[in-house]
CSV table of C-alpha atoms and ligand atoms in Angstrom, one decimal:
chain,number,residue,atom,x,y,z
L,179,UNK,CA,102.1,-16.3,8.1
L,180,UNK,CA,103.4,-17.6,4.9
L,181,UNK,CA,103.0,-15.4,2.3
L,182,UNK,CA,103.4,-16.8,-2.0
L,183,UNK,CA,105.7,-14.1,-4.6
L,184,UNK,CA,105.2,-15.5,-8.6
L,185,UNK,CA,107.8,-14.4,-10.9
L,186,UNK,CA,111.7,-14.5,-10.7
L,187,UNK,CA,113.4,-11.4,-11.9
L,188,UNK,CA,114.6,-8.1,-9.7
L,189,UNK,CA,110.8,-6.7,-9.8
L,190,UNK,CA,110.0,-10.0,-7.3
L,191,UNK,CA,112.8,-10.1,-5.7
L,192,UNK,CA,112.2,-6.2,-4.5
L,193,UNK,CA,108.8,-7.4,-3.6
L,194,UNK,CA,110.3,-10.6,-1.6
L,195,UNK,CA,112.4,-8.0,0.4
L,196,UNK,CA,109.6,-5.4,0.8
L,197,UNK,CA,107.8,-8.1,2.0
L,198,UNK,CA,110.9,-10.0,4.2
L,199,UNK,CA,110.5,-6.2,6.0
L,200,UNK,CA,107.6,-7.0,7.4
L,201,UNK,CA,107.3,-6.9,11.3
L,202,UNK,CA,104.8,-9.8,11.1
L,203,UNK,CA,107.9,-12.1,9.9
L,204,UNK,CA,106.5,-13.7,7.2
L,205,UNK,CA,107.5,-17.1,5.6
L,206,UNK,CA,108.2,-16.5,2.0
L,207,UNK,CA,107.8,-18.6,-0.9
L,208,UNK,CA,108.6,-17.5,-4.8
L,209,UNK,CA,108.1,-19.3,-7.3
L,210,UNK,CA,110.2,-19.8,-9.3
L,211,UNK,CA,112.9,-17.3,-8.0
L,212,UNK,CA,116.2,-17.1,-8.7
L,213,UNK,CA,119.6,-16.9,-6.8
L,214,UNK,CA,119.4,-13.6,-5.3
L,215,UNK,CA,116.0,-14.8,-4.0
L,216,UNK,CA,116.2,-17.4,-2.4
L,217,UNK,CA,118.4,-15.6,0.3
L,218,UNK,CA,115.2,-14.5,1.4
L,219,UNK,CA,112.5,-17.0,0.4
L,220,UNK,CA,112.4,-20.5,-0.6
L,221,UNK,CA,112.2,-21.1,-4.6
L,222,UNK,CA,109.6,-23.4,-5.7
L,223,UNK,CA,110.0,-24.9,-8.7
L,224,UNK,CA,106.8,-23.8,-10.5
L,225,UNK,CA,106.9,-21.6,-13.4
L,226,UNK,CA,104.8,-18.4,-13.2
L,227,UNK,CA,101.8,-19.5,-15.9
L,228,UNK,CA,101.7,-23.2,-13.6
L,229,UNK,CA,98.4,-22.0,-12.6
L,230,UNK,CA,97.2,-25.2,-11.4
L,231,UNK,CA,100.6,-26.1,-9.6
L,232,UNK,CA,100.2,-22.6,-8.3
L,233,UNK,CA,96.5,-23.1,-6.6
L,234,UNK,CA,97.3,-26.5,-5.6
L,235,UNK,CA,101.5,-25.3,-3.8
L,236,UNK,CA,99.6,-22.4,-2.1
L,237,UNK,CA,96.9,-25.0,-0.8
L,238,UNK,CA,98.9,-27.7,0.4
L,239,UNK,CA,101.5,-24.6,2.1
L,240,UNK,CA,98.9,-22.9,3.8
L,241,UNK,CA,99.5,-19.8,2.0
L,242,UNK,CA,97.4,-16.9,2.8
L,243,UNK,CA,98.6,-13.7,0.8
L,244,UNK,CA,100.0,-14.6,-2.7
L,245,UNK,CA,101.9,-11.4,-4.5
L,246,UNK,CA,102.0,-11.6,-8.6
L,247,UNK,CA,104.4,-10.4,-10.6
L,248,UNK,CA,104.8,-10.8,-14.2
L,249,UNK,CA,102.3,-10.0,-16.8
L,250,UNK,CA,102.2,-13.5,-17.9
L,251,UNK,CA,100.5,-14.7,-14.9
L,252,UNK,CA,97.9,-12.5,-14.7
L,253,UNK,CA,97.1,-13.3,-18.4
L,254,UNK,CA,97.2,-17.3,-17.7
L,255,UNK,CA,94.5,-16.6,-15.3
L,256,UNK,CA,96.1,-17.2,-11.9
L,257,UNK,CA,94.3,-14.3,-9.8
L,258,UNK,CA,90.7,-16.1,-11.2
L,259,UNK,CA,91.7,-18.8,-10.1
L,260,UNK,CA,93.0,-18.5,-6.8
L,261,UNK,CA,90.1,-16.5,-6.3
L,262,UNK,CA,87.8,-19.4,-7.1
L,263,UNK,CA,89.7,-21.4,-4.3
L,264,UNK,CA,89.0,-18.9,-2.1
L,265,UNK,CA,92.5,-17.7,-1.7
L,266,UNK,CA,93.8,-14.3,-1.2
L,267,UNK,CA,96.3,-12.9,-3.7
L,268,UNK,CA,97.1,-9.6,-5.2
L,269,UNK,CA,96.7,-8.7,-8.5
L,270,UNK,CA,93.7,-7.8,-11.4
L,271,UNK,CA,91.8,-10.8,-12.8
L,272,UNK,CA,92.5,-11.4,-16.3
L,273,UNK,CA,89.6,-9.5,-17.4
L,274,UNK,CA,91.2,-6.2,-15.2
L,275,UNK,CA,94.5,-6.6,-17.1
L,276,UNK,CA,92.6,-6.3,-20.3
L,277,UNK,CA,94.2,-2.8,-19.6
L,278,UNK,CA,97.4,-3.8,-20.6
L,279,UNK,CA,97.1,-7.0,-22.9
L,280,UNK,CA,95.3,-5.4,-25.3
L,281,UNK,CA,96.4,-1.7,-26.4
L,282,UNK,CA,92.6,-1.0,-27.8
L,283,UNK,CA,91.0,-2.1,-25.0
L,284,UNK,CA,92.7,0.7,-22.9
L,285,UNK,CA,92.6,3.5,-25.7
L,286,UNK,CA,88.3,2.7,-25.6
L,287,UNK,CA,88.3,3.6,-22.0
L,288,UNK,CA,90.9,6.6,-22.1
L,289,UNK,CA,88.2,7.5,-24.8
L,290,UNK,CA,84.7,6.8,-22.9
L,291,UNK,CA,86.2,8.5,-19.9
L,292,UNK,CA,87.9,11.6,-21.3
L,293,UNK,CA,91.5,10.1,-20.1
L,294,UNK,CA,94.1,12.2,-21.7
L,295,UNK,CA,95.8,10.6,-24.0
L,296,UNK,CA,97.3,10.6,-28.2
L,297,UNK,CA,94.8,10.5,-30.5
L,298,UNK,CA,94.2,7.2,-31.9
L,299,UNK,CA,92.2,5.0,-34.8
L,300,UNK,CA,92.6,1.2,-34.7
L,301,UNK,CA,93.0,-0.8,-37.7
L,302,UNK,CA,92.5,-4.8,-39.0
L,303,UNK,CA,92.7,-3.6,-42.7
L,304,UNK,CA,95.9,-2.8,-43.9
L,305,UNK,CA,94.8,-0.6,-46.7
L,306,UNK,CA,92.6,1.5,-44.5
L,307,UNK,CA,95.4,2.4,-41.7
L,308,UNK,CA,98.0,3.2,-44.7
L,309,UNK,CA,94.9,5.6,-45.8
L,310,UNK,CA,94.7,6.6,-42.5
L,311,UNK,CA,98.4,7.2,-41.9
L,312,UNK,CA,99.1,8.9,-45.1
L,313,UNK,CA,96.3,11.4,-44.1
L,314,UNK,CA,98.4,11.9,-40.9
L,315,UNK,CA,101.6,13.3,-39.8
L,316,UNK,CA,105.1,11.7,-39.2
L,317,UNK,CA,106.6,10.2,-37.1
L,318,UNK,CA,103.4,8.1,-36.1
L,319,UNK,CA,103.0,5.5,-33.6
L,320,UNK,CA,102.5,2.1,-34.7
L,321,UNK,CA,101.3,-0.7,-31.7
L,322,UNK,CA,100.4,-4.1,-32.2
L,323,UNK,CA,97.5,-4.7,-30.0
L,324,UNK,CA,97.8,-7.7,-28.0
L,325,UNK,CA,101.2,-8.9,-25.5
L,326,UNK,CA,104.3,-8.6,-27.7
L,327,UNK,CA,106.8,-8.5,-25.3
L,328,UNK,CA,107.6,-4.9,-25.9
L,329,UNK,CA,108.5,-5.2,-29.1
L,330,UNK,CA,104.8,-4.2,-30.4
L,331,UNK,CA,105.8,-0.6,-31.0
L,332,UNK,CA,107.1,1.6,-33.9
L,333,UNK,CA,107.8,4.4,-34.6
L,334,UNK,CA,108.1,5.3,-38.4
L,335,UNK,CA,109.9,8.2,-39.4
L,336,UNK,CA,108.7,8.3,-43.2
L,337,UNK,CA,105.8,6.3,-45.0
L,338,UNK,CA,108.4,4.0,-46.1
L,339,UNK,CA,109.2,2.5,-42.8
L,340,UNK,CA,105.2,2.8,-41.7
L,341,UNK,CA,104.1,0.8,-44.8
L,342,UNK,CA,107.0,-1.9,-44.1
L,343,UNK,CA,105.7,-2.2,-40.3
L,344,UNK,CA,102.1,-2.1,-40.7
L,345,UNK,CA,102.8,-4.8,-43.5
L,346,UNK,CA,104.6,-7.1,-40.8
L,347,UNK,CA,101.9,-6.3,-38.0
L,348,UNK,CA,98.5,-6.5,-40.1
L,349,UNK,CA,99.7,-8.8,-43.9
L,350,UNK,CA,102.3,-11.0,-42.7
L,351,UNK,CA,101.6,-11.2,-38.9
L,352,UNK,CA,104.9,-12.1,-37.9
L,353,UNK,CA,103.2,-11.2,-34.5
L,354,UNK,CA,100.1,-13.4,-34.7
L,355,UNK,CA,96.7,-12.1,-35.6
L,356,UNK,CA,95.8,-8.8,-34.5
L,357,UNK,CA,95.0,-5.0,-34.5
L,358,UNK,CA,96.9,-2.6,-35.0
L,359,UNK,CA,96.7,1.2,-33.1
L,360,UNK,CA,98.1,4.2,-34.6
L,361,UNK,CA,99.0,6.7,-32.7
L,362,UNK,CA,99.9,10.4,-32.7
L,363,UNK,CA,103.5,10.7,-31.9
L,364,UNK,CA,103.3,12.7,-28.9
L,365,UNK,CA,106.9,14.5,-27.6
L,366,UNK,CA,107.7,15.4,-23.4
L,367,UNK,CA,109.6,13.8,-20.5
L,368,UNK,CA,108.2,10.5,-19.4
L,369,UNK,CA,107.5,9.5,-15.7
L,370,UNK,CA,105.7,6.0,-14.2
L,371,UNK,CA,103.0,6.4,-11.5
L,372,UNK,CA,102.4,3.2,-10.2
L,373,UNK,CA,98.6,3.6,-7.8
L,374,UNK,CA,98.1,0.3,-5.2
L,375,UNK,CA,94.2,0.4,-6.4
L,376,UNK,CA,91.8,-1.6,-4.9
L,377,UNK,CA,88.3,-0.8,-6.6
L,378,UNK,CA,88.2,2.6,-6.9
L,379,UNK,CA,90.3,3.0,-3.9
L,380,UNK,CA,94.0,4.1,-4.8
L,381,UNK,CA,97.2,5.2,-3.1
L,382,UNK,CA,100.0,6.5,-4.7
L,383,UNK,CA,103.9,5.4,-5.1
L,384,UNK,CA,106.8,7.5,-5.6
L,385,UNK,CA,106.6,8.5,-9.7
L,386,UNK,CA,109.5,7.0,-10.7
L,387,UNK,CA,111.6,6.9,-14.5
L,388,UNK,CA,112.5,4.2,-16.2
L,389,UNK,CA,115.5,4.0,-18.5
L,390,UNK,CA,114.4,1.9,-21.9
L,391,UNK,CA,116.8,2.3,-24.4
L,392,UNK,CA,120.6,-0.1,-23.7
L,393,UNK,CA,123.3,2.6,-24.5
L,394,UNK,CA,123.6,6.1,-22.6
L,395,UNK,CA,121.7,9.1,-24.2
L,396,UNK,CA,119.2,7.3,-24.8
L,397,UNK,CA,120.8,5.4,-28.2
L,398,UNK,CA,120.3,1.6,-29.0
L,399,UNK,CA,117.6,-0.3,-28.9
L,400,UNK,CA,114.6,-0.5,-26.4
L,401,UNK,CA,115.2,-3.0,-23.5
L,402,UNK,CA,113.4,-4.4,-20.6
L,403,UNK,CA,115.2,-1.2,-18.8
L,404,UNK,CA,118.2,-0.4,-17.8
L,405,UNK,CA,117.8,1.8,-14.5
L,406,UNK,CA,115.5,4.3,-12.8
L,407,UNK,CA,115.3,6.6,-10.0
L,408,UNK,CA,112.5,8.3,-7.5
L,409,UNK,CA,112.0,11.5,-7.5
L,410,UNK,CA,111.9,13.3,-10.8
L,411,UNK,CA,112.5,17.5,-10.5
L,412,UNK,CA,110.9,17.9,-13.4
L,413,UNK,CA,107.4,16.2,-12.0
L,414,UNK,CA,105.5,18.9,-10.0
L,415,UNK,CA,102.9,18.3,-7.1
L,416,UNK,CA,100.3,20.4,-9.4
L,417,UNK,CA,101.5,17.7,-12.2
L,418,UNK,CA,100.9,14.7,-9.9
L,419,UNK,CA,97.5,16.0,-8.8
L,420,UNK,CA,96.6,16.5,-11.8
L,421,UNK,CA,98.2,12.9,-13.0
L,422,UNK,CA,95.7,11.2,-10.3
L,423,UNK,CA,92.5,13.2,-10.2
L,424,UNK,CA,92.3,12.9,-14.1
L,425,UNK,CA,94.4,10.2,-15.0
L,426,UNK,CA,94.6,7.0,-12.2
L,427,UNK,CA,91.3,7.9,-10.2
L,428,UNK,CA,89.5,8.1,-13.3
L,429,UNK,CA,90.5,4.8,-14.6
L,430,UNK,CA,90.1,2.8,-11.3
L,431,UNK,CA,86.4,4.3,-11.6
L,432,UNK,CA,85.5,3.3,-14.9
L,433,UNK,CA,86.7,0.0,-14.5
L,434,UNK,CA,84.7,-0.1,-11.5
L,435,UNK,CA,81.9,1.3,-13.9
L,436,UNK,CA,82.7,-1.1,-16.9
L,437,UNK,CA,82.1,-4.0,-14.8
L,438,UNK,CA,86.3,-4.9,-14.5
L,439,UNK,CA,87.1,-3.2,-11.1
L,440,UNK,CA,91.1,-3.2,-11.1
L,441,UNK,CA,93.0,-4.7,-8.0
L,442,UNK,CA,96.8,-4.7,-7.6
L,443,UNK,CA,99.1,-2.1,-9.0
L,444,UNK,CA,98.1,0.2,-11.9
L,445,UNK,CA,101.0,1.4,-13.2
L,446,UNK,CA,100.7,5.1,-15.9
L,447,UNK,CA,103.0,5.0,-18.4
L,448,UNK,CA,102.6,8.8,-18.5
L,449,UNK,CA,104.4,11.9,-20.4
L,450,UNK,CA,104.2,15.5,-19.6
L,451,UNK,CA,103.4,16.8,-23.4
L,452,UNK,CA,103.7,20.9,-23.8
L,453,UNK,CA,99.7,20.0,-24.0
L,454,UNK,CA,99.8,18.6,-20.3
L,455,UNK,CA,100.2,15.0,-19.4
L,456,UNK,CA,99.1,12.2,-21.4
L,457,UNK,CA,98.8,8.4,-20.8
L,458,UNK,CA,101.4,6.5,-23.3
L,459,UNK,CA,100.7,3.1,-21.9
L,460,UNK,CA,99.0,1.1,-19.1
L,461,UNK,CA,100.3,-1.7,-17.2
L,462,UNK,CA,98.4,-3.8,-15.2
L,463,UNK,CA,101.1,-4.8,-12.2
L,464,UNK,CA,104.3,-3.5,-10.8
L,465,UNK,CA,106.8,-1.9,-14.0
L,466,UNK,CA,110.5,-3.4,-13.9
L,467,UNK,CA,112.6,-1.9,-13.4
L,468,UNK,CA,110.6,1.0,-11.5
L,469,UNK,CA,109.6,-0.8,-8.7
L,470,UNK,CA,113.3,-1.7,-7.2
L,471,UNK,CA,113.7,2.2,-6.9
L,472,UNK,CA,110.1,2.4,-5.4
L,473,UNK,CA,109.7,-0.3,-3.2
L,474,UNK,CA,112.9,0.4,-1.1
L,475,UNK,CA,111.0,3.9,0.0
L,476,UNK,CA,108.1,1.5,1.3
L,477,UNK,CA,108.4,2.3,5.4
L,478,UNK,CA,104.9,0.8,6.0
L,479,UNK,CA,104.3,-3.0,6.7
L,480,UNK,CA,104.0,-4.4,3.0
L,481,UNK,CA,102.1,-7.8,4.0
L,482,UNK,CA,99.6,-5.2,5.3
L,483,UNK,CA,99.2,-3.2,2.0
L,484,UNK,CA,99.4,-6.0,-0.4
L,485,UNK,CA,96.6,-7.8,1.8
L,486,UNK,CA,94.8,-4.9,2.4
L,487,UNK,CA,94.5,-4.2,-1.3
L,488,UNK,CA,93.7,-8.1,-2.1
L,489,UNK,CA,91.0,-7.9,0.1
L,490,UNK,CA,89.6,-4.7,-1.5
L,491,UNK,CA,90.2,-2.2,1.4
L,492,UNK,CA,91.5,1.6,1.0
L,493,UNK,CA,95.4,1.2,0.7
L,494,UNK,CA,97.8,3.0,2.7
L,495,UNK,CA,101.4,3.6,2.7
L,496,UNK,CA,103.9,5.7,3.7
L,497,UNK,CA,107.1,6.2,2.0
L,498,UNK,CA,110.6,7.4,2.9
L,499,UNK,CA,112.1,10.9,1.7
L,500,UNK,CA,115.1,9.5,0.5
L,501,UNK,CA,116.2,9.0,-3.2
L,502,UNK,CA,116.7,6.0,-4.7
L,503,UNK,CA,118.8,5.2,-8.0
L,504,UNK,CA,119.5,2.1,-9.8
L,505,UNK,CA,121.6,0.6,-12.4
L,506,UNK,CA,121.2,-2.5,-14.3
L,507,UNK,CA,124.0,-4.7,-14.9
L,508,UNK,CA,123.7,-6.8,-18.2
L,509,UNK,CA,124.8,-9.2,-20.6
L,510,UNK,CA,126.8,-7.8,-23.6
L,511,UNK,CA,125.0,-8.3,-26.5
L,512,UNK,CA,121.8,-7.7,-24.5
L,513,UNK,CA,119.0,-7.4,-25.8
L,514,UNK,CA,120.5,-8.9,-28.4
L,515,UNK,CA,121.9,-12.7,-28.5
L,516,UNK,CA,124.5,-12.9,-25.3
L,517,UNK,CA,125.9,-15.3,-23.5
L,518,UNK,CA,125.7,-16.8,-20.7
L,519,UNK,CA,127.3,-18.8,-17.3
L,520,UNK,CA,130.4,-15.8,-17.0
L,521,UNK,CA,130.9,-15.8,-13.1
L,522,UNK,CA,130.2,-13.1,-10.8
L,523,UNK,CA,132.2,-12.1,-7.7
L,524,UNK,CA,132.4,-9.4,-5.6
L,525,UNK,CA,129.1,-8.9,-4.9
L,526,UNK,CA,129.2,-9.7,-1.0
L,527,UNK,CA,131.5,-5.7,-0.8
L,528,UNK,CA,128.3,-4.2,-2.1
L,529,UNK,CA,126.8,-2.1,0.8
L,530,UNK,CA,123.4,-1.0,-0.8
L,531,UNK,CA,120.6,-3.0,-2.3
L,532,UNK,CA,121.7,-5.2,-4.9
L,533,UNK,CA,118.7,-7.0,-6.5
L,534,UNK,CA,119.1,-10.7,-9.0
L,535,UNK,CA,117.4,-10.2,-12.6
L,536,UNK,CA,119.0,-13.2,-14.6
L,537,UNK,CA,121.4,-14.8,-12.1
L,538,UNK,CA,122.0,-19.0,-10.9
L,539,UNK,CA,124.3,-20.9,-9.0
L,540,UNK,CA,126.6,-22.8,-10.8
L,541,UNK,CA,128.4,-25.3,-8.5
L,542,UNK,CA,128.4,-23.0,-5.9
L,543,UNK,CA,129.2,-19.9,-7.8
L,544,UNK,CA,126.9,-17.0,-9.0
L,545,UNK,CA,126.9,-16.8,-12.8
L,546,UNK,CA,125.4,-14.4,-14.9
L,547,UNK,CA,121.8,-16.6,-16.2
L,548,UNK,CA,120.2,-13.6,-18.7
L,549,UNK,CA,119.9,-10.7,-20.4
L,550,UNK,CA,119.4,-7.9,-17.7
L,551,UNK,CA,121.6,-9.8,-14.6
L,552,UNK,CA,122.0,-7.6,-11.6
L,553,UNK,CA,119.8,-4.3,-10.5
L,554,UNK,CA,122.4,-2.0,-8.2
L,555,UNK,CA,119.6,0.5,-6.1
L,556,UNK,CA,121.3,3.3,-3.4
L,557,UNK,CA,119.4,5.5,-1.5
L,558,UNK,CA,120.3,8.5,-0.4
L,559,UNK,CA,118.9,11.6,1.1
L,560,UNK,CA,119.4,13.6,-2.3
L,561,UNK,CA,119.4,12.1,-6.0
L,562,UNK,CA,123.0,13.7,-6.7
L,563,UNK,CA,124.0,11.5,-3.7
L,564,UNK,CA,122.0,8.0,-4.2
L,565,UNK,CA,123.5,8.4,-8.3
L,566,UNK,CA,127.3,8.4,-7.0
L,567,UNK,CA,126.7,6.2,-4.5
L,568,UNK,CA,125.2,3.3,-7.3
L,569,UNK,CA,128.4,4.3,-9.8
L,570,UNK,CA,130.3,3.4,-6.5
L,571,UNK,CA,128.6,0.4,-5.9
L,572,UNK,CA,128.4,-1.2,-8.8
L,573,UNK,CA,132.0,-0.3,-9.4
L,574,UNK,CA,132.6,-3.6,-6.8
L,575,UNK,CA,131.5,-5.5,-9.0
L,576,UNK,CA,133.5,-8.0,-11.5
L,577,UNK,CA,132.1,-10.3,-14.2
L,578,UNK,CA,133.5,-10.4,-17.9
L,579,UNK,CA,130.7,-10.1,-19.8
L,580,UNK,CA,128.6,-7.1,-18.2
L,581,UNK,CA,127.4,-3.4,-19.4
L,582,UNK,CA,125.9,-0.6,-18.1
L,583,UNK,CA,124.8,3.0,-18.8
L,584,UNK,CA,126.8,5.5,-16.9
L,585,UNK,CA,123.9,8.1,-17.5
L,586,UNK,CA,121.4,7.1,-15.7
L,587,UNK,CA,119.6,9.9,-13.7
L,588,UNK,CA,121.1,12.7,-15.3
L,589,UNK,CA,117.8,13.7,-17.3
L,590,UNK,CA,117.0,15.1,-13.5
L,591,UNK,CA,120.0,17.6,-13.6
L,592,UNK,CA,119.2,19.1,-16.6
S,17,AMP,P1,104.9,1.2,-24.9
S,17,AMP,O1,105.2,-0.2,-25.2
S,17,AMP,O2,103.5,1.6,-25.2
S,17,AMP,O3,105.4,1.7,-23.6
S,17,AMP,O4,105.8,2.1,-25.9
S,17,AMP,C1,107.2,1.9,-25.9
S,17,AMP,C2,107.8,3.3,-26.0
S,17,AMP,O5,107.4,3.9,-27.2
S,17,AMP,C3,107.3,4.3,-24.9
S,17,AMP,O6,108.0,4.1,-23.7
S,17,AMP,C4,107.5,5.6,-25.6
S,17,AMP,O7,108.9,6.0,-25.4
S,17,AMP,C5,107.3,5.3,-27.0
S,17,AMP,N1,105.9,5.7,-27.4
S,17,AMP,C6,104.8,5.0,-27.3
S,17,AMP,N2,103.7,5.7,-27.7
S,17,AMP,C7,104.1,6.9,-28.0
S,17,AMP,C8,103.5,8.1,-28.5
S,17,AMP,N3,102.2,8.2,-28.7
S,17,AMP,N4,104.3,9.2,-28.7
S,17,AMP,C9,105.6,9.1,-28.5
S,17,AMP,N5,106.3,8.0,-28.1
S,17,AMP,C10,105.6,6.9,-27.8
S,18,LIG,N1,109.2,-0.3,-17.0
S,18,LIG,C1,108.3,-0.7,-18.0
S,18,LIG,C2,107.5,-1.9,-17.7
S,18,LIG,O1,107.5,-2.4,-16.6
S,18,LIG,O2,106.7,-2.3,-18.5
C-alpha cells in the first residue's frame, strides 16, 4: 500500500512513524519532508500548497491514503481536490477548516450551538471596537480574524496598548484586510483535545499541553511550541466528559448541521476557567507540537484509522498508558532572527523518539535548517519518569547554536 504524508516538520514526521508502525507495511511518501523523514519515507520534492503537483504525484504513485498536515494545505484546497479525483486522503475540506482560518467563523458556531466559550463581539470599524473595548474590562483579547501565523493575537494590558493594536489590525492592516474579535480575557490551565472526527463520529486522543511561550516559566515570546506531555493531573475524567459531550461532539454535529461536516483531526484549544472549561481556539488538523507526545501512545494500526476516518467511518483507537514528554531543541534567537547550517552530532546515542522539525543534510552531515530543529519525546510508565528521561536524552545531544526549556512538564507537579 503506499500511503502520501504533506508537510515537513516533527508533527509529519510523528505521523510518518505512526504510520511506518503499521502491520500492513506501508510505502511512505512525504512531501516535502525533511532529514529526519526520509529515514522512514521517501521525500518528494513538492511543497505542501503544490496542490496540483500533489493530485497529479499521488496519481501517477498509486497512492491510496494521503495524510495532511499543515494548515496551509488544507487552506490551498488540497482535500477538495483530491477528493474531486476520487482519491482518499484525510483531512477537512477547505470549507471544514473554516473552523480555524477564520476566528469569527468559529466564535458564530460556539454561539449558535451553546459551545462554551469567552464572550465575544467582532469588529471592521475601528472606532466601534475601541467603543466597545473601553466599555469592557482589561486585559482584553484582541484576534485578527483570518491565518496570521500565530501572531494574530494580543493581549492588551491597558487601553493604550489595545488602541495601538487594534490600530495595526483594523487602520493600518499590517496583517491584510480583516476583522478583528475581541475577546474576554478568560484565566485557567490550558489543555489540547485533539478528536479523529469523521462526520459526527469522533474518537478521542490523549489531552495533551503544549508549551507556547520560548523561555521557562512561561516568559518570552509566544512560539510555534516548545514541548508538551500526555497526561495532565490537573484534567479530570468528569472534565474530559464534559470537554466532549459539550464541547467536541457538539461541534462535529453542527458542522454536520451547517452543511460543513468536519473530517480529520479536530483539535480544542481548551482552558479549564473557575467557570468550567471554555474553547480558546480551534484548529482544524493535528497541533505541533501535541501530536509527537500523542501519537507515540497510538497502539492501534494508524493506516486503519486515518483511512477509516477519510472514508467517513466511526474511528477507533487505542492508546498506551504510558506518558510521554517532549522537548524542543531550537535555534537561538528563535523565534526571533537565528541562524542557520550549525552541525548536529550525537544524535544516533539517543535511545527514545527523536523527531526532525527544521533539520538538512549538508554534505552528509545533519545541520540545524530552522527555528524549532529537533523534538526529543520519552515515554515512560509515569510523567515524573518520561520528564527525566527527555532531560537525559536530549542531554546527548551537541550543536552550538541550540536552546531549550528545562521546565517543561512541571505545571503537572504542582
Ligand atoms: P490562539 O492563537 O487563539 O491560540 O491564542 C494564542 C494564546 O493566547 C492562547 O494559547 C492563549 O494562551 C491566549 N489566549 C487566547 N484567547 C484567550 C482568552 N480569551 N483569554 C485568555 N487567553 C487567551
Ligand atoms: N500547538 C498549537 C497548534 O498546533 O496550533
Amino acid at each position: 500500500m503506499n500511503v502520501l504524508v504533506i508537510g515537513s516538520g516533527g508533527r509529519e514526521h510523528a505521523i510518518v512513524e505512526a504510520l511506518s508502525r503499521s502491520p500492513k507495511n506501508p510505502k511512505i511518501y512525504c512531501a516535502p519532508g525533511n532529514a529526519g523523514i526520509a529515514q522512514l519515507a521517501e521525500c518528494v520534492a513538492i511543497k505542501d500548497t503544490e496542490v496540483e503537483k500533489l493530485v497529479e504525484f499521488a496519481k501517477a504513485n498509486n497512492v491510496e491514503l494521503t495524510v495532511v498536515g499543515p494548515e496551509a494545505a488544507l487552506a490551498a484546497g488540497v482535500v477538495d481536490r483530491f477528493q474531486q479525483e476520487g482519491l482518499l486522503i484525510f483531512g477537512p475540506t477547505k470549507a471544514a477548516a473554516e473552523i480555524e482560518a477564520s476566528k469569527d467563523f468559529a466564535k458564530r458556531l460556539m454561539v449558535k450551538y451553546d459551545v462554551p466559550t469567552a464572550a465575544y463581539a467582532t469588529f471592521s470599524d475601528f472606532d466601534e471596537a475601541m467603543a466597545y473595548v473601553r466599555q469592557g474590562s482589561l486585559p482584553t483579547v484582541l484576534k485578527y480574524d483570518g491565518l496570521a501565523a500565530g501572531k494574530g493575537v494580543v493581549i492588551a494590558t491597558t487601553m493604550e496598548e489595545a488602541e495601538a493594536t487594534l490600530r495595526d489590525m483594523l487602520l493600518d492592516t499590517k496583517f491584510g484586510e480583516g476583522r478583528v474579535v475581541v475577546e474576554e480575557f478568560l484565566t485557567g490551565e490550558e489543555f489540547s483535545l485533539m478528536c479523529f472526527v469523521a462526520g459526527n463520529k469522533i474518537c478521542a486522543m490523549p489531552v495533551a499541553q503544549d508549551h507556547k511561550r520560548a523561555y521557562d516559566n512561561d516568559e518570552g515570546p509566544n512560539t510555534g511550541g516548545m514541548g508538551a506531555y500526555t497526561e495532565l493531573p490537573f484534567i479530570t475524567a468528569e472534565d474530559h466528559a464534559y470537554a466532549m459531550k459539550n464541547i467536541m461532539q457538539r461541534v462535529a454535529d453542527a458542522m454536520v448541521a451547517e452543511g460543513t461536516p468536519f473530517s480529520g483531526v479536530l483539535y480544542g484549544g481548551l482552558m479549564k476557567t473557575p467557570n468550567g472549561i471554555k474553547v480558546i481556539e480551534f484548529n482544524a488538523r493535528f497541533g505541533d507540537p501535541e501530536t509527537e507526545v500523542v501519537l507515540p501512545r497510538l497502539v492501534s494500526d494508524a493506516v486503519d484509522v486515518f483511512s477509516a476516518v477519510a472514508r467517513g467511518e466511526q474511528p477507533e483507537a487505542e492508546w498506551s498508558k504510558e506518558a510521554t514528554l517532549g522537548i524542543v531543541l531550537a535555534s537561538k534567537g528563535y523565534p526571533g532572527n537565528y541562524d542557520k547550517g550549525f552541525a548536529i552530532r550525537g544524535t544516533e546515542r539517543v535511545e527514545c523518539k527523536l523527531y526532525h522539525m527544521g533539520t538538512q543534510l549538508k554534505d552528509g552531515e545533519l545541520v540545524t535548517a530552522g527555528g524549532r530543529v529537533m523534538f526529543v519525546v520519552a515515554s515512560a510508565p509515569t510523567l515524573r519518569e518520561a520528564q527525566l528521561k527527555a532531560r537525559e536524552e536530549i542531554s546527548k545531544i551537541e550543536c552550538d547554536n541550540l536552546f531549550h526549556r528545562t521546565d517543561i512538564g512541571n505545571k503537572a507537579f504542582r
